[in-house]
């Protein structure tokens, strides 16, 4: 059970154009209905471990179309994610799995759809924040009983 508390139901601050430290949290492969092109739909979360506006909010539905003309987005995102120059992937799914959970810096603008404004990823930059704490534990030989 829970007790309704109206003071805790405040709306999120809208994501305004700017730069945000984010993490890639999800992707889904789809096929564009009109062209039949494969695409990846990628979602991001604005990092809560970095002091910035909109912490914890998500930027959804960023499309990576798998065509020669749109490969620049894959290359720019790869550089931002720290993939080495010349790194090879067998396909866009392998790339997306490598991109998942990477810290990056998003340049966010706005797009309008049906009279509403939504955040839109315009560019990718390498993260300027320390890597997120993954909760890893360091164990030395002195910590092990054998």
PDB file of N, CA and C in Angstrom, residues 29-41 63-67:
ATOM      1  N   UNK A  29      15.696  -2.408 -32.793  1.00  0.00           N
ATOM      2  CA  UNK A  29      15.797  -2.393 -34.252  1.00  0.00           C
ATOM      3  C   UNK A  29      14.386  -2.317 -34.824  1.00  0.00           C
ATOM      4  N   UNK A  30      14.224  -1.444 -35.816  1.00  0.00           N
ATOM      5  CA  UNK A  30      12.938  -1.311 -36.492  1.00  0.00           C
ATOM      6  C   UNK A  30      13.187  -1.188 -37.992  1.00  0.00           C
ATOM      7  N   UNK A  31      12.125  -1.279 -38.751  1.00  0.00           N
ATOM      8  CA  UNK A  31      12.184  -1.055 -40.187  1.00  0.00           C
ATOM      9  C   UNK A  31      11.264   0.109 -40.508  1.00  0.00           C
ATOM     10  N   UNK A  32      11.783   1.097 -41.216  1.00  0.00           N
ATOM     11  CA  UNK A  32      10.980   2.259 -41.594  1.00  0.00           C
ATOM     12  C   UNK A  32       9.890   1.810 -42.551  1.00  0.00           C
ATOM     13  N   UNK A  33       8.653   2.173 -42.246  1.00  0.00           N
ATOM     14  CA  UNK A  33       7.515   1.741 -43.056  1.00  0.00           C
ATOM     15  C   UNK A  33       7.572   2.292 -44.478  1.00  0.00           C
ATOM     16  N   UNK A  34       7.970   3.551 -44.603  1.00  0.00           N
ATOM     17  CA  UNK A  34       7.934   4.167 -45.928  1.00  0.00           C
ATOM     18  C   UNK A  34       9.073   3.723 -46.843  1.00  0.00           C
ATOM     19  N   UNK A  35      10.287   3.562 -46.278  1.00  0.00           N
ATOM     20  CA  UNK A  35      11.452   3.251 -47.124  1.00  0.00           C
ATOM     21  C   UNK A  35      11.895   1.792 -47.026  1.00  0.00           C
ATOM     22  N   UNK A  36      11.532   1.123 -45.949  1.00  0.00           N
ATOM     23  CA  UNK A  36      11.997  -0.246 -45.736  1.00  0.00           C
ATOM     24  C   UNK A  36      13.411  -0.321 -45.171  1.00  0.00           C
ATOM     25  N   UNK A  37      14.021   0.847 -44.892  1.00  0.00           N
ATOM     26  CA  UNK A  37      15.372   0.870 -44.328  1.00  0.00           C
ATOM     27  C   UNK A  37      15.367   0.404 -42.878  1.00  0.00           C
ATOM     28  N   UNK A  38      16.411  -0.311 -42.515  1.00  0.00           N
ATOM     29  CA  UNK A  38      16.600  -0.692 -41.116  1.00  0.00           C
ATOM     30  C   UNK A  38      17.000   0.555 -40.337  1.00  0.00           C
ATOM     31  N   UNK A  39      16.629   0.579 -39.067  1.00  0.00           N
ATOM     32  CA  UNK A  39      17.062   1.675 -38.206  1.00  0.00           C
ATOM     33  C   UNK A  39      17.114   1.195 -36.768  1.00  0.00           C
ATOM     34  N   UNK A  40      17.910   1.896 -36.005  1.00  0.00           N
ATOM     35  CA  UNK A  40      17.978   1.668 -34.567  1.00  0.00           C
ATOM     36  C   UNK A  40      17.305   2.850 -33.896  1.00  0.00           C
ATOM     37  N   UNK A  41      16.452   2.552 -32.940  1.00  0.00           N
ATOM     38  CA  UNK A  41      15.813   3.593 -32.143  1.00  0.00           C
ATOM     39  C   UNK A  41      16.476   3.513 -30.773  1.00  0.00           C
ATOM     40  N   UNK A  63      16.638   8.181 -33.734  1.00  0.00           N
ATOM     41  CA  UNK A  63      16.749   7.244 -34.854  1.00  0.00           C
ATOM     42  C   UNK A  63      18.113   7.275 -35.523  1.00  0.00           C
ATOM     43  N   UNK A  64      18.679   6.093 -35.705  1.00  0.00           N
ATOM     44  CA  UNK A  64      19.889   5.877 -36.494  1.00  0.00           C
ATOM     45  C   UNK A  64      19.467   5.042 -37.696  1.00  0.00           C
ATOM     46  N   UNK A  65      19.373   5.670 -38.854  1.00  0.00           N
ATOM     47  CA  UNK A  65      18.972   4.954 -40.061  1.00  0.00           C
ATOM     48  C   UNK A  65      20.202   4.291 -40.673  1.00  0.00           C
ATOM     49  N   UNK A  66      20.065   3.043 -41.028  1.00  0.00           N
ATOM     50  CA  UNK A  66      21.189   2.257 -41.548  1.00  0.00           C
ATOM     51  C   UNK A  66      21.241   2.415 -43.069  1.00  0.00           C
ATOM     52  N   UNK A  67      21.792   3.568 -43.492  1.00  0.00           N
ATOM     53  CA  UNK A  67      22.019   3.839 -44.920  1.00  0.00           C
ATOM     54  C   UNK A  67      23.365   4.538 -45.043  1.00  0.00           C
TER      55      UNK A  67
END
